[in-house]
Amino acid sequence: MELLIAVGQSLSLLLCSIFILYVATLIRAYRAWRPQPAGRSEDFQWHFLIPCRDEEAVIGLTVATLRQKFPNAHLWVIDDDSDDDTGRIVEAFAGNDELVHLVSRRKPEARTGKGDALNAAYRALEAWLPADTDPNSVVVGVFDADGHPAEGCLDVCSAAHLFGDPSVGAVQIEVRILNLDDRHLLPERGRAANFFARTLLRMQDIEFRVPIAALQLVRRRINTVGMGGNGQFTRLAALRNIDEGNGRPWRGSLLEDFELGLHVLLAGWRNEYTRDTYVAQEGLFNLRRLVTQRTRWGQGNMQCTRYMPDAWSSYHVTNAGVSELTYYLIQPWLQILGTFVYPLPLLAVGITALVDMDGLRSFLMDGGWALFAAYLVVGVGQFAIWAFLYVAANERRSGWWRALGWGMAYTLYTYKFYVTSWKAMIRLMTGKSGWSKTRRNAEVVFDGPVAKEA
């Protein structure tokens, strides 16, 4: 039994050690980042695509804010057969503003996925543009209906190392969470429920601003930057390059943003990422909705593994890039494997305690405790460290004790991936690929499957 315990711990520590090397690489890139000079947004023509389904709770404020911040940018708002007043709200804006365009979709073509909605807006944009438009000077951004980019965002994206470089096909900006300081997210609930909701939002902000940002900064060096669903910008020339002549640059994966970025890379363009600006979005403080969202992401990740052979054979992706892409795409499968491997030491200890307590005591006294201590430190430390980096870079006023608490919470937060990876695999194996949109926090509940698996 002691051998079983040792083998289980060794396997767990091996997987943890591989991940620690990965984390150490990310931390080094994150700490090395420095701001870069901005460019001139006037050098480009900007078009924002905003897919919407039942977004009356947020779309009015979003359109008004974007028009105020970016007066020269065109907004292409896609009403994906909404049941609410989304279309009428946008139509009212469009009637008084020639830079606001409403793209209406109706069943059976509508509600077939975010990628299809974006493709509809892309085709409308192409039909609207003059025939002599220079596609290298046109940039297409994608924002969620609750997306609020920072002032000066377009100047940053126009920088010499971003769209100022003609080899850059797409740029992803940092994502932040909007409603962090709201202490009464659930006014009808008690302190405990509101504390949990605030903590869930904080975990998402940590996730986007530190580990995801660090991963993207590493990817900058090996040209594998991935696109996100909010705050992605793509040069029109790159979109034309990958649309295969059918007006569909978005291909239909549940992770359509990452899929688009991968096709841009495989077409020979360079993707970039910047922390010099950001887009703020609503966080999800409902655990069920968060799990639903992340299951969709996990399934989309699994769907994108079909592109691994293309990446392996591409002259545009380096060996380091292929390694990173492969590791990223198989992560959900590694998390499924981890649900078997990581519990082995604890399972072995439990069995030993039942059948041979004296042997277990002897094993621990002879140094076995050190293995368990290392197991605990590695298992917690590799995740908790992100909270300390988050506080050091963004939240000094919060203090280190709060960083410790957030670090413990973030460790628990990461366990959701074991749940979502299994749910994603089950959906994939059973042929479920449809998905209803995730509800906004401000939305009231009415009939219809929203924020549920389809």
Short mmCIF file of N, CA and C in Angstrom, two decimals, residues 186-284:
data_model
loop_
_atom_site.label_atom_id
_atom_site.label_comp_id
_atom_site.label_asym_id
_atom_site.label_seq_id
_atom_site.Cartn_x
_atom_site.Cartn_y
_atom_site.Cartn_z
N LEU A 186 -26.90 41.03 -5.08
CA LEU A 186 -28.14 40.29 -4.84
C LEU A 186 -28.89 40.98 -3.69
N PRO A 187 -29.56 42.08 -3.96
CA PRO A 187 -30.17 42.87 -2.89
C PRO A 187 -31.20 42.11 -2.06
N GLU A 188 -31.78 41.08 -2.65
CA GLU A 188 -32.79 40.32 -1.92
C GLU A 188 -32.18 39.18 -1.09
N ARG A 189 -30.86 39.01 -1.19
CA ARG A 189 -30.18 37.93 -0.48
C ARG A 189 -29.34 38.50 0.66
N GLY A 190 -28.81 37.61 1.49
CA GLY A 190 -28.04 38.01 2.66
C GLY A 190 -26.58 38.29 2.36
N ARG A 191 -25.82 38.54 3.45
CA ARG A 191 -24.40 38.90 3.30
C ARG A 191 -23.58 37.77 2.69
N ALA A 192 -23.87 36.54 3.11
CA ALA A 192 -23.08 35.41 2.62
C ALA A 192 -23.23 35.25 1.11
N ALA A 193 -24.46 35.35 0.61
CA ALA A 193 -24.70 35.21 -0.83
C ALA A 193 -24.03 36.32 -1.60
N ASN A 194 -24.08 37.55 -1.08
CA ASN A 194 -23.44 38.67 -1.76
C ASN A 194 -21.93 38.56 -1.71
N PHE A 195 -21.39 38.06 -0.60
CA PHE A 195 -19.95 37.85 -0.50
C PHE A 195 -19.49 36.83 -1.53
N PHE A 196 -20.24 35.73 -1.66
CA PHE A 196 -19.90 34.71 -2.65
C PHE A 196 -19.96 35.29 -4.06
N ALA A 197 -21.00 36.09 -4.34
CA ALA A 197 -21.15 36.69 -5.67
C ALA A 197 -19.98 37.62 -5.99
N ARG A 198 -19.59 38.46 -5.01
CA ARG A 198 -18.46 39.38 -5.22
C ARG A 198 -17.17 38.61 -5.44
N THR A 199 -17.00 37.53 -4.68
CA THR A 199 -15.79 36.72 -4.82
C THR A 199 -15.73 36.08 -6.20
N LEU A 200 -16.87 35.61 -6.69
CA LEU A 200 -16.91 35.00 -8.02
C LEU A 200 -16.50 36.01 -9.10
N LEU A 201 -16.96 37.25 -8.96
CA LEU A 201 -16.55 38.29 -9.91
C LEU A 201 -15.06 38.57 -9.81
N ARG A 202 -14.55 38.64 -8.59
CA ARG A 202 -13.12 38.92 -8.41
C ARG A 202 -12.27 37.81 -9.02
N MET A 203 -12.71 36.57 -8.89
CA MET A 203 -11.95 35.46 -9.48
C MET A 203 -11.88 35.60 -11.00
N GLN A 204 -12.97 36.03 -11.62
CA GLN A 204 -12.96 36.23 -13.07
C GLN A 204 -12.03 37.37 -13.47
N ASP A 205 -12.00 38.43 -12.67
CA ASP A 205 -11.10 39.54 -12.97
C ASP A 205 -9.65 39.10 -12.84
N ILE A 206 -9.34 38.34 -11.80
CA ILE A 206 -7.99 37.79 -11.65
C ILE A 206 -7.65 36.91 -12.84
N GLU A 207 -8.57 36.06 -13.22
CA GLU A 207 -8.35 35.12 -14.33
C GLU A 207 -8.02 35.85 -15.63
N PHE A 208 -8.80 36.87 -15.98
CA PHE A 208 -8.59 37.59 -17.23
C PHE A 208 -7.34 38.46 -17.20
N ARG A 209 -7.07 39.10 -16.06
CA ARG A 209 -6.02 40.12 -16.02
C ARG A 209 -4.65 39.58 -15.66
N VAL A 210 -4.58 38.34 -15.17
CA VAL A 210 -3.26 37.81 -14.82
C VAL A 210 -2.93 36.53 -15.58
N PRO A 211 -3.48 35.35 -15.26
CA PRO A 211 -3.06 34.16 -16.00
C PRO A 211 -3.36 34.19 -17.49
N ILE A 212 -4.55 34.69 -17.87
CA ILE A 212 -4.85 34.76 -19.31
C ILE A 212 -3.97 35.80 -19.98
N ALA A 213 -3.78 36.95 -19.33
CA ALA A 213 -2.88 37.98 -19.90
C ALA A 213 -1.47 37.44 -20.03
N ALA A 214 -1.00 36.72 -19.00
CA ALA A 214 0.35 36.15 -19.04
C ALA A 214 0.49 35.15 -20.18
N LEU A 215 -0.53 34.31 -20.36
CA LEU A 215 -0.50 33.34 -21.45
C LEU A 215 -0.41 34.05 -22.80
N GLN A 216 -1.18 35.11 -22.98
CA GLN A 216 -1.15 35.84 -24.24
C GLN A 216 0.20 36.52 -24.46
N LEU A 217 0.83 37.00 -23.39
CA LEU A 217 2.15 37.63 -23.53
C LEU A 217 3.21 36.62 -23.94
N VAL A 218 3.10 35.39 -23.44
CA VAL A 218 3.99 34.32 -23.90
C VAL A 218 3.73 34.03 -25.37
N ARG A 219 2.46 33.97 -25.73
CA ARG A 219 2.11 33.68 -27.11
C ARG A 219 2.61 34.74 -28.08
N ARG A 220 2.74 35.99 -27.62
CA ARG A 220 3.27 37.04 -28.49
C ARG A 220 4.64 36.65 -29.03
N ARG A 221 5.43 36.00 -28.18
CA ARG A 221 6.81 35.67 -28.55
C ARG A 221 6.89 34.53 -29.56
N ILE A 222 5.86 33.71 -29.60
CA ILE A 222 5.90 32.54 -30.49
C ILE A 222 4.77 32.58 -31.53
N ASN A 223 4.11 33.74 -31.64
CA ASN A 223 3.07 33.98 -32.64
C ASN A 223 1.92 32.97 -32.56
N THR A 224 1.35 32.83 -31.36
CA THR A 224 0.15 32.00 -31.22
C THR A 224 -0.92 32.73 -30.41
N VAL A 225 -0.91 34.06 -30.42
CA VAL A 225 -1.90 34.82 -29.67
C VAL A 225 -3.31 34.39 -30.09
N GLY A 226 -4.16 34.14 -29.11
CA GLY A 226 -5.53 33.73 -29.38
C GLY A 226 -6.49 34.90 -29.29
N MET A 227 -7.56 34.84 -30.07
CA MET A 227 -8.59 35.87 -30.01
C MET A 227 -9.65 35.49 -28.99
N GLY A 228 -10.22 36.52 -28.34
CA GLY A 228 -11.31 36.33 -27.40
C GLY A 228 -12.62 36.83 -27.99
N GLY A 229 -13.72 36.54 -27.31
CA GLY A 229 -15.02 36.94 -27.83
C GLY A 229 -15.34 38.40 -27.64
N ASN A 230 -14.57 39.10 -26.82
CA ASN A 230 -14.81 40.51 -26.54
C ASN A 230 -13.48 41.24 -26.66
N GLY A 231 -13.46 42.33 -27.44
CA GLY A 231 -12.23 43.09 -27.59
C GLY A 231 -11.26 42.52 -28.59
N GLN A 232 -11.76 41.81 -29.60
CA GLN A 232 -10.90 41.31 -30.68
C GLN A 232 -11.03 42.25 -31.88
N PHE A 233 -9.91 42.48 -32.54
CA PHE A 233 -9.87 43.33 -33.73
C PHE A 233 -9.15 42.56 -34.83
N THR A 234 -9.72 42.58 -36.04
CA THR A 234 -9.12 41.86 -37.17
C THR A 234 -9.09 42.77 -38.39
N ARG A 235 -7.96 42.77 -39.07
CA ARG A 235 -7.84 43.54 -40.30
C ARG A 235 -8.75 42.93 -41.37
N LEU A 236 -9.45 43.78 -42.11
CA LEU A 236 -10.37 43.29 -43.13
C LEU A 236 -9.64 42.42 -44.15
N ALA A 237 -8.41 42.76 -44.46
CA ALA A 237 -7.63 41.96 -45.41
C ALA A 237 -7.46 40.53 -44.90
N ALA A 238 -7.27 40.37 -43.59
CA ALA A 238 -7.12 39.03 -43.01
C ALA A 238 -8.44 38.28 -43.05
N LEU A 239 -9.54 38.96 -42.77
CA LEU A 239 -10.86 38.31 -42.84
C LEU A 239 -11.15 37.84 -44.26
N ARG A 240 -10.83 38.68 -45.24
CA ARG A 240 -11.03 38.26 -46.64
C ARG A 240 -10.14 37.08 -46.99
N ASN A 241 -8.97 37.06 -46.39
CA ASN A 241 -8.00 36.00 -46.65
C ASN A 241 -8.51 34.64 -46.20
N ILE A 242 -9.33 34.63 -45.14
CA ILE A 242 -9.76 33.35 -44.57
C ILE A 242 -11.23 33.03 -44.82
N ASP A 243 -11.97 33.92 -45.51
CA ASP A 243 -13.41 33.65 -45.67
C ASP A 243 -13.71 32.69 -46.81
N GLU A 244 -12.67 32.28 -47.54
CA GLU A 244 -12.79 31.26 -48.60
C GLU A 244 -13.82 31.65 -49.66
N GLY A 245 -14.06 32.96 -49.81
CA GLY A 245 -14.96 33.42 -50.85
C GLY A 245 -16.43 33.25 -50.58
N ASN A 246 -16.79 32.74 -49.39
CA ASN A 246 -18.21 32.52 -49.09
C ASN A 246 -18.75 33.44 -48.00
N GLY A 247 -17.96 34.44 -47.63
CA GLY A 247 -18.42 35.40 -46.63
C GLY A 247 -18.58 34.82 -45.24
N ARG A 248 -17.76 33.81 -44.91
CA ARG A 248 -17.88 33.16 -43.60
C ARG A 248 -16.50 32.98 -42.95
N PRO A 249 -15.87 34.06 -42.50
CA PRO A 249 -14.58 33.90 -41.82
C PRO A 249 -14.71 33.21 -40.47
N TRP A 250 -15.89 33.33 -39.83
CA TRP A 250 -16.13 32.59 -38.60
C TRP A 250 -16.73 31.24 -38.97
N ARG A 251 -16.14 30.14 -38.48
CA ARG A 251 -16.45 28.82 -39.01
C ARG A 251 -17.50 28.02 -38.23
N GLY A 252 -17.89 28.42 -37.02
CA GLY A 252 -18.98 27.70 -36.37
C GLY A 252 -18.64 26.92 -35.12
N SER A 253 -17.38 26.92 -34.70
CA SER A 253 -17.03 26.28 -33.43
C SER A 253 -17.67 27.04 -32.28
N LEU A 254 -17.90 26.35 -31.16
CA LEU A 254 -18.41 27.03 -29.97
C LEU A 254 -17.37 27.98 -29.38
N LEU A 255 -16.12 27.84 -29.81
CA LEU A 255 -15.06 28.78 -29.43
C LEU A 255 -14.67 29.54 -30.70
N GLU A 256 -15.66 30.22 -31.28
CA GLU A 256 -15.49 30.84 -32.60
C GLU A 256 -14.41 31.90 -32.61
N ASP A 257 -14.17 32.54 -31.47
CA ASP A 257 -13.15 33.59 -31.41
C ASP A 257 -11.74 33.00 -31.55
N PHE A 258 -11.46 31.97 -30.76
CA PHE A 258 -10.16 31.31 -30.86
C PHE A 258 -9.98 30.69 -32.24
N GLU A 259 -11.04 30.09 -32.76
CA GLU A 259 -11.00 29.46 -34.08
C GLU A 259 -10.64 30.48 -35.15
N LEU A 260 -11.24 31.67 -35.08
CA LEU A 260 -10.92 32.73 -36.05
C LEU A 260 -9.44 33.09 -35.97
N GLY A 261 -8.94 33.32 -34.75
CA GLY A 261 -7.54 33.69 -34.59
C GLY A 261 -6.60 32.63 -35.12
N LEU A 262 -6.98 31.37 -34.93
CA LEU A 262 -6.14 30.27 -35.43
C LEU A 262 -6.09 30.28 -36.96
N HIS A 263 -7.22 30.53 -37.60
CA HIS A 263 -7.23 30.60 -39.07
C HIS A 263 -6.41 31.78 -39.58
N VAL A 264 -6.45 32.89 -38.86
CA VAL A 264 -5.64 34.05 -39.24
C VAL A 264 -4.16 33.69 -39.18
N LEU A 265 -3.76 32.98 -38.12
CA LEU A 265 -2.37 32.54 -37.99
C LEU A 265 -1.98 31.60 -39.12
N LEU A 266 -2.84 30.62 -39.40
CA LEU A 266 -2.52 29.62 -40.41
C LEU A 266 -2.48 30.23 -41.81
N ALA A 267 -3.10 31.40 -41.98
CA ALA A 267 -3.06 32.09 -43.27
C ALA A 267 -1.78 32.91 -43.43
N GLY A 268 -0.95 32.94 -42.40
CA GLY A 268 0.34 33.62 -42.51
C GLY A 268 0.42 34.98 -41.86
N TRP A 269 -0.65 35.41 -41.21
CA TRP A 269 -0.63 36.68 -40.50
C TRP A 269 -0.07 36.50 -39.09
N ARG A 270 0.20 37.61 -38.44
CA ARG A 270 0.65 37.58 -37.05
C ARG A 270 -0.45 38.15 -36.17
N ASN A 271 -0.75 37.45 -35.09
CA ASN A 271 -1.71 37.95 -34.10
C ASN A 271 -0.95 38.65 -32.98
N GLU A 272 -1.56 39.68 -32.42
CA GLU A 272 -0.93 40.42 -31.32
C GLU A 272 -1.88 40.56 -30.14
N TYR A 273 -1.30 40.87 -28.99
CA TYR A 273 -2.06 41.09 -27.76
C TYR A 273 -1.48 42.30 -27.05
N THR A 274 -2.35 43.09 -26.42
CA THR A 274 -1.85 44.25 -25.68
C THR A 274 -2.58 44.41 -24.36
N ARG A 275 -1.82 44.81 -23.35
CA ARG A 275 -2.38 45.18 -22.04
C ARG A 275 -2.46 46.70 -21.91
N ASP A 276 -2.08 47.42 -22.96
CA ASP A 276 -2.07 48.88 -22.89
C ASP A 276 -3.47 49.48 -22.93
N THR A 277 -4.45 48.68 -23.26
CA THR A 277 -5.85 49.10 -23.22
C THR A 277 -6.68 47.88 -22.86
N TYR A 278 -7.97 48.07 -22.71
CA TYR A 278 -8.80 46.96 -22.26
C TYR A 278 -10.25 47.17 -22.66
N VAL A 279 -11.02 46.10 -22.55
CA VAL A 279 -12.46 46.17 -22.64
C VAL A 279 -13.02 45.63 -21.32
N ALA A 280 -13.94 46.36 -20.73
CA ALA A 280 -14.58 45.92 -19.49
C ALA A 280 -15.93 45.28 -19.84
N GLN A 281 -16.24 44.19 -19.16
CA GLN A 281 -17.49 43.49 -19.41
C GLN A 281 -18.10 43.04 -18.08
N GLU A 282 -19.38 42.71 -18.13
CA GLU A 282 -20.06 42.19 -16.96
C GLU A 282 -19.48 40.84 -16.57
N GLY A 283 -19.25 40.64 -15.29
CA GLY A 283 -18.88 39.32 -14.81
C GLY A 283 -20.13 38.54 -14.44
N LEU A 284 -19.99 37.23 -14.34
CA LEU A 284 -21.12 36.38 -13.95
C LEU A 284 -20.99 36.05 -12.46
#
